[in-house]
Amino acid sequence: GAVVSQHPSWVICKSGTSVKIECRSLDFQATTMFWYRQFPKQSLMLMATSNEGSKATYEQGVEKDKFLINHASLTLSTLTVTSAHPEDSSFYICSDVRREQETQYFGPGTRLLVL
Amino acid sequence: EDQVTQSPEALRLQEGESSSLNCSYTVSGLRGLFWYRQDPGKGPEFLFTLYSAGEEKEKERLKATLTKKESFLHITAPKPEDSATYLCAVQAGAQKLVFGQGTRLTINP
């Protein structure tokens, strides 16, 4: 069964609004989670590493003030897209890292459409 | 810079027609190579982890192998339900994964 869940699975919003996406690690306490973005017919691009109890680490070119990440508990990380614009429309996917084999398990993804 | 290249970009096979997908990589200090399957509109599903050259892993009709420069995902007698995009990723450090562009596999009945 699924080991990582995301909510919502899809969201449509108006330009300029903020959207929050939740990522939950099921049956596991994840100190580290990752957020990826995937554009149509492209591969996954890492946006940031979410660390429980500390600030997220962002990849080069990703605006930390636009993509706010909060990892307040060992099972929940949230990504907030602030002042969303049409170019932020994408498929956002999170993952956690299971200590055995250091394998990342992915959530089902959240499709964001900004009008 | 760590890099992953997958080929072919897309592959169409008839049901039962075996083939292989390629993943070439350049990385400083490979900690693991991962294969995932992704269906349209869904997150990647974990398939295999390989750690060292010569290692092989199997799961149903899939077998993954690893050399010092590349990995192959062999699919034997595929079925239509094996149609998906197969992603290869490498881990060099700090648990980060670098993904290839994927191979879109279509199995025709």
PDB file of N, CA, C and O in Angstrom, chain A residues 32 34 36 38 42-44 46 49 59 91 93 97 99 101-108 111, chain B residues 31 34 36 38 41-44 46 49 51 57 87 91 94-97 99-102 104:
ATOM      1  N   THR A  32      13.521  13.592   7.045  1.00  0.00           N
ATOM      2  CA  THR A  32      13.821  14.261   5.789  1.00  0.00           C
ATOM      3  C   THR A  32      12.778  13.896   4.741  1.00  0.00           C
ATOM      4  O   THR A  32      12.462  12.725   4.565  1.00  0.00           O
ATOM      5  N   PHE A  34      11.405  15.296   0.633  1.00  0.00           N
ATOM      6  CA  PHE A  34      11.829  16.054  -0.542  1.00  0.00           C
ATOM      7  C   PHE A  34      10.604  16.536  -1.321  1.00  0.00           C
ATOM      8  O   PHE A  34       9.577  15.863  -1.357  1.00  0.00           O
ATOM      9  N   TYR A  36       9.521  17.790  -5.205  1.00  0.00           N
ATOM     10  CA  TYR A  36       9.911  17.810  -6.618  1.00  0.00           C
ATOM     11  C   TYR A  36       8.811  18.505  -7.421  1.00  0.00           C
ATOM     12  O   TYR A  36       7.652  18.570  -7.015  1.00  0.00           O
ATOM     13  N   GLN A  38       7.380  18.513 -11.568  1.00  0.00           N
ATOM     14  CA  GLN A  38       7.484  17.804 -12.845  1.00  0.00           C
ATOM     15  C   GLN A  38       6.579  18.482 -13.864  1.00  0.00           C
ATOM     16  O   GLN A  38       5.354  18.532 -13.682  1.00  0.00           O
ATOM     17  N   GLN A  42       8.372  15.779 -18.858  1.00  0.00           N
ATOM     18  CA  GLN A  42       9.721  15.983 -18.350  1.00  0.00           C
ATOM     19  C   GLN A  42       9.927  15.157 -17.091  1.00  0.00           C
ATOM     20  O   GLN A  42       8.971  14.617 -16.520  1.00  0.00           O
ATOM     21  N   SER A  43      11.162  15.068 -16.660  1.00  0.00           N
ATOM     22  CA  SER A  43      11.448  14.268 -15.472  1.00  0.00           C
ATOM     23  C   SER A  43      11.280  15.097 -14.202  1.00  0.00           C
ATOM     24  O   SER A  43      10.914  16.269 -14.253  1.00  0.00           O
ATOM     25  N   LEU A  44      11.522  14.480 -13.077  1.00  0.00           N
ATOM     26  CA  LEU A  44      11.372  15.153 -11.789  1.00  0.00           C
ATOM     27  C   LEU A  44      12.578  16.059 -11.522  1.00  0.00           C
ATOM     28  O   LEU A  44      13.729  15.651 -11.712  1.00  0.00           O
ATOM     29  N   LEU A  46      14.269  18.255  -8.461  1.00  0.00           N
ATOM     30  CA  LEU A  46      14.246  18.501  -7.031  1.00  0.00           C
ATOM     31  C   LEU A  46      14.143  19.994  -6.763  1.00  0.00           C
ATOM     32  O   LEU A  46      14.902  20.792  -7.324  1.00  0.00           O
ATOM     33  N   THR A  49      14.851  20.257  -0.021  1.00  0.00           N
ATOM     34  CA  THR A  49      14.903  19.201   0.991  1.00  0.00           C
ATOM     35  C   THR A  49      14.282  19.755   2.258  1.00  0.00           C
ATOM     36  O   THR A  49      14.690  20.822   2.744  1.00  0.00           O
ATOM     37  N   GLU A  59      17.116  24.093  -3.760  1.00  0.00           N
ATOM     38  CA  GLU A  59      18.021  23.913  -4.896  1.00  0.00           C
ATOM     39  C   GLU A  59      18.229  25.256  -5.600  1.00  0.00           C
ATOM     40  O   GLU A  59      17.406  26.183  -5.485  1.00  0.00           O
ATOM     41  N   PHE A  91       3.084  19.646 -11.754  1.00  0.00           N
ATOM     42  CA  PHE A  91       2.783  18.476 -10.936  1.00  0.00           C
ATOM     43  C   PHE A  91       3.816  18.464  -9.812  1.00  0.00           C
ATOM     44  O   PHE A  91       5.018  18.385 -10.073  1.00  0.00           O
ATOM     45  N   ILE A  93       5.365  16.754  -6.441  1.00  0.00           N
ATOM     46  CA  ILE A  93       5.464  15.427  -5.825  1.00  0.00           C
ATOM     47  C   ILE A  93       6.422  15.488  -4.645  1.00  0.00           C
ATOM     48  O   ILE A  93       7.485  16.115  -4.730  1.00  0.00           O
ATOM     49  N   VAL A  97      12.286   9.450   2.930  1.00  0.00           N
ATOM     50  CA  VAL A  97      13.437   8.546   2.832  1.00  0.00           C
ATOM     51  C   VAL A  97      13.343   7.513   3.932  1.00  0.00           C
ATOM     52  O   VAL A  97      13.313   7.847   5.114  1.00  0.00           O
ATOM     53  N   ARG A  99      14.995   4.678   6.006  1.00  0.00           N
ATOM     54  CA  ARG A  99      16.393   4.452   6.359  1.00  0.00           C
ATOM     55  C   ARG A  99      16.967   3.197   5.737  1.00  0.00           C
ATOM     56  O   ARG A  99      18.113   3.162   5.328  1.00  0.00           O
ATOM     57  N   GLN A 101      18.070   0.990   3.077  1.00  0.00           N
ATOM     58  CA  GLN A 101      18.439   1.205   1.689  1.00  0.00           C
ATOM     59  C   GLN A 101      18.399   2.670   1.256  1.00  0.00           C
ATOM     60  O   GLN A 101      18.639   2.970   0.097  1.00  0.00           O
ATOM     61  N   GLU A 102      18.120   3.564   2.158  1.00  0.00           N
ATOM     62  CA  GLU A 102      18.024   4.997   1.830  1.00  0.00           C
ATOM     63  C   GLU A 102      17.140   5.211   0.603  1.00  0.00           C
ATOM     64  O   GLU A 102      17.435   6.020  -0.264  1.00  0.00           O
ATOM     65  N   THR A 103      16.054   4.501   0.521  1.00  0.00           N
ATOM     66  CA  THR A 103      15.176   4.585  -0.636  1.00  0.00           C
ATOM     67  C   THR A 103      14.128   5.658  -0.451  1.00  0.00           C
ATOM     68  O   THR A 103      13.529   5.772   0.618  1.00  0.00           O
ATOM     69  N   GLN A 104      13.913   6.458  -1.495  1.00  0.00           N
ATOM     70  CA  GLN A 104      12.849   7.456  -1.469  1.00  0.00           C
ATOM     71  C   GLN A 104      11.552   6.843  -1.983  1.00  0.00           C
ATOM     72  O   GLN A 104      11.530   6.211  -3.034  1.00  0.00           O
ATOM     73  N   TYR A 105      10.498   7.072  -1.211  1.00  0.00           N
ATOM     74  CA  TYR A 105       9.156   6.657  -1.616  1.00  0.00           C
ATOM     75  C   TYR A 105       8.333   7.911  -1.879  1.00  0.00           C
ATOM     76  O   TYR A 105       8.348   8.843  -1.082  1.00  0.00           O
ATOM     77  N   PHE A 106       7.621   7.887  -2.987  1.00  0.00           N
ATOM     78  CA  PHE A 106       6.950   9.086  -3.469  1.00  0.00           C
ATOM     79  C   PHE A 106       5.459   9.082  -3.190  1.00  0.00           C
ATOM     80  O   PHE A 106       4.816   8.034  -3.165  1.00  0.00           O
ATOM     81  N   GLY A 107       4.939  10.305  -3.002  1.00  0.00           N
ATOM     82  CA  GLY A 107       3.501  10.459  -2.900  1.00  0.00           C
ATOM     83  C   GLY A 107       2.870  10.409  -4.284  1.00  0.00           C
ATOM     84  O   GLY A 107       3.571  10.351  -5.295  1.00  0.00           O
ATOM     85  N   PRO A 108       1.541  10.467  -4.322  1.00  0.00           N
ATOM     86  CA  PRO A 108       0.823  10.368  -5.592  1.00  0.00           C
ATOM     87  C   PRO A 108       0.858  11.641  -6.421  1.00  0.00           C
ATOM     88  O   PRO A 108       0.439  11.630  -7.579  1.00  0.00           O
ATOM     89  N   ARG A 111      -1.547  18.013  -8.681  1.00  0.00           N
ATOM     90  CA  ARG A 111      -1.535  18.808  -9.911  1.00  0.00           C
ATOM     91  C   ARG A 111      -2.085  20.184  -9.611  1.00  0.00           C
ATOM     92  O   ARG A 111      -3.213  20.308  -9.133  1.00  0.00           O
TER      93      ARG A 111
ATOM     94  N   ARG B  31      26.287   6.200  -4.619  1.00  0.00           N
ATOM     95  CA  ARG B  31      25.806   5.549  -3.396  1.00  0.00           C
ATOM     96  C   ARG B  31      24.661   4.593  -3.703  1.00  0.00           C
ATOM     97  O   ARG B  31      24.366   3.692  -2.912  1.00  0.00           O
ATOM     98  N   PHE B  34      18.687   3.888  -8.690  1.00  0.00           N
ATOM     99  CA  PHE B  34      17.312   3.525  -8.421  1.00  0.00           C
ATOM    100  C   PHE B  34      16.511   3.472  -9.716  1.00  0.00           C
ATOM    101  O   PHE B  34      16.695   4.311 -10.603  1.00  0.00           O
ATOM    102  N   TYR B  36      12.471   3.477 -10.998  1.00  0.00           N
ATOM    103  CA  TYR B  36      11.089   3.720 -10.633  1.00  0.00           C
ATOM    104  C   TYR B  36      10.213   3.555 -11.868  1.00  0.00           C
ATOM    105  O   TYR B  36      10.648   3.779 -12.990  1.00  0.00           O
ATOM    106  N   GLN B  38       6.583   5.082 -13.404  1.00  0.00           N
ATOM    107  CA  GLN B  38       5.604   6.155 -13.210  1.00  0.00           C
ATOM    108  C   GLN B  38       4.483   6.019 -14.229  1.00  0.00           C
ATOM    109  O   GLN B  38       4.724   6.049 -15.430  1.00  0.00           O
ATOM    110  N   GLY B  41       0.031  10.805 -14.495  1.00  0.00           N
ATOM    111  CA  GLY B  41      -0.703  11.490 -13.436  1.00  0.00           C
ATOM    112  C   GLY B  41      -0.466  10.943 -12.048  1.00  0.00           C
ATOM    113  O   GLY B  41      -1.206  11.290 -11.117  1.00  0.00           O
ATOM    114  N   LYS B  42       0.554  10.100 -11.870  1.00  0.00           N
ATOM    115  CA  LYS B  42       0.831   9.521 -10.562  1.00  0.00           C
ATOM    116  C   LYS B  42       2.289   9.720 -10.174  1.00  0.00           C
ATOM    117  O   LYS B  42       3.128  10.040 -11.009  1.00  0.00           O
ATOM    118  N   GLY B  43       2.582   9.509  -8.895  1.00  0.00           N
ATOM    119  CA  GLY B  43       3.954   9.597  -8.444  1.00  0.00           C
ATOM    120  C   GLY B  43       4.741   8.352  -8.807  1.00  0.00           C
ATOM    121  O   GLY B  43       4.164   7.300  -9.086  1.00  0.00           O
ATOM    122  N   PRO B  44       6.069   8.444  -8.817  1.00  0.00           N
ATOM    123  CA  PRO B  44       6.890   7.276  -9.139  1.00  0.00           C
ATOM    124  C   PRO B  44       6.723   6.158  -8.116  1.00  0.00           C
ATOM    125  O   PRO B  44       6.618   6.412  -6.917  1.00  0.00           O
ATOM    126  N   PHE B  46       8.517   2.803  -6.564  1.00  0.00           N
ATOM    127  CA  PHE B  46       9.839   2.206  -6.423  1.00  0.00           C
ATOM    128  C   PHE B  46       9.882   0.790  -6.990  1.00  0.00           C
ATOM    129  O   PHE B  46       8.988  -0.011  -6.746  1.00  0.00           O
ATOM    130  N   THR B  49      16.763  -0.924  -6.148  1.00  0.00           N
ATOM    131  CA  THR B  49      17.965  -0.189  -5.811  1.00  0.00           C
ATOM    132  C   THR B  49      19.165  -1.089  -6.101  1.00  0.00           C
ATOM    133  O   THR B  49      19.176  -2.268  -5.716  1.00  0.00           O
ATOM    134  N   TYR B  51      23.525  -1.133  -5.842  1.00  0.00           N
ATOM    135  CA  TYR B  51      24.569  -0.411  -5.143  1.00  0.00           C
ATOM    136  C   TYR B  51      25.954  -0.557  -5.757  1.00  0.00           C
ATOM    137  O   TYR B  51      26.774   0.360  -5.640  1.00  0.00           O
ATOM    138  N   LYS B  57      18.976  -7.408  -9.785  1.00  0.00           N
ATOM    139  CA  LYS B  57      17.765  -7.618  -8.999  1.00  0.00           C
ATOM    140  C   LYS B  57      16.611  -7.906  -9.938  1.00  0.00           C
ATOM    141  O   LYS B  57      16.556  -7.352 -11.033  1.00  0.00           O
ATOM    142  N   LEU B  87      11.797   5.427 -14.886  1.00  0.00           N
ATOM    143  CA  LEU B  87      12.758   6.453 -14.494  1.00  0.00           C
ATOM    144  C   LEU B  87      13.945   5.840 -13.786  1.00  0.00           C
ATOM    145  O   LEU B  87      13.791   4.950 -12.953  1.00  0.00           O
ATOM    146  N   GLN B  91      22.002   8.386  -6.735  1.00  0.00           N
ATOM    147  CA  GLN B  91      22.229   9.100  -5.491  1.00  0.00           C
ATOM    148  C   GLN B  91      23.722   9.199  -5.279  1.00  0.00           C
ATOM    149  O   GLN B  91      24.415   8.193  -5.211  1.00  0.00           O
ATOM    150  N   ALA B  94      24.110  13.051   0.298  1.00  0.00           N
ATOM    151  CA  ALA B  94      23.067  13.813   0.986  1.00  0.00           C
ATOM    152  C   ALA B  94      21.664  13.362   0.595  1.00  0.00           C
ATOM    153  O   ALA B  94      20.735  14.162   0.580  1.00  0.00           O
ATOM    154  N   GLN B  95      21.520  12.097   0.246  1.00  0.00           N
ATOM    155  CA  GLN B  95      20.227  11.494  -0.069  1.00  0.00           C
ATOM    156  C   GLN B  95      19.532  12.090  -1.287  1.00  0.00           C
ATOM    157  O   GLN B  95      18.420  11.715  -1.596  1.00  0.00           O
ATOM    158  N   LYS B  96      20.163  13.016  -1.994  1.00  0.00           N
ATOM    159  CA  LYS B  96      19.531  13.618  -3.162  1.00  0.00           C
ATOM    160  C   LYS B  96      19.570  12.657  -4.338  1.00  0.00           C
ATOM    161  O   LYS B  96      20.545  11.946  -4.538  1.00  0.00           O
ATOM    162  N   LEU B  97      18.483  12.678  -5.115  1.00  0.00           N
ATOM    163  CA  LEU B  97      18.424  11.877  -6.329  1.00  0.00           C
ATOM    164  C   LEU B  97      18.509  12.781  -7.553  1.00  0.00           C
ATOM    165  O   LEU B  97      17.891  13.848  -7.582  1.00  0.00           O
ATOM    166  N   PHE B  99      17.545  12.497 -11.474  1.00  0.00           N
ATOM    167  CA  PHE B  99      16.760  11.653 -12.359  1.00  0.00           C
ATOM    168  C   PHE B  99      17.156  11.819 -13.816  1.00  0.00           C
ATOM    169  O   PHE B  99      17.554  12.904 -14.259  1.00  0.00           O
ATOM    170  N   GLY B 100      17.005  10.747 -14.575  1.00  0.00           N
ATOM    171  CA  GLY B 100      17.064  10.823 -16.024  1.00  0.00           C
ATOM    172  C   GLY B 100      15.718  11.278 -16.561  1.00  0.00           C
ATOM    173  O   GLY B 100      14.763  11.469 -15.802  1.00  0.00           O
ATOM    174  N   GLN B 101      15.640  11.417 -17.886  1.00  0.00           N
ATOM    175  CA  GLN B 101      14.419  11.920 -18.518  1.00  0.00           C
ATOM    176  C   GLN B 101      13.340  10.849 -18.640  1.00  0.00           C
ATOM    177  O   GLN B 101      12.191  11.163 -18.914  1.00  0.00           O
ATOM    178  N   GLY B 102      13.722   9.608 -18.429  1.00  0.00           N
ATOM    179  CA  GLY B 102      12.746   8.535 -18.490  1.00  0.00           C
ATOM    180  C   GLY B 102      12.617   7.907 -19.861  1.00  0.00           C
ATOM    181  O   GLY B 102      12.962   8.515 -20.879  1.00  0.00           O
ATOM    182  N   ARG B 104       9.549   6.145 -22.077  1.00  0.00           N
ATOM    183  CA  ARG B 104       8.108   5.849 -22.161  1.00  0.00           C
ATOM    184  C   ARG B 104       7.936   4.526 -22.890  1.00  0.00           C
ATOM    185  O   ARG B 104       8.228   4.429 -24.076  1.00  0.00           O
TER     186      ARG B 104
END
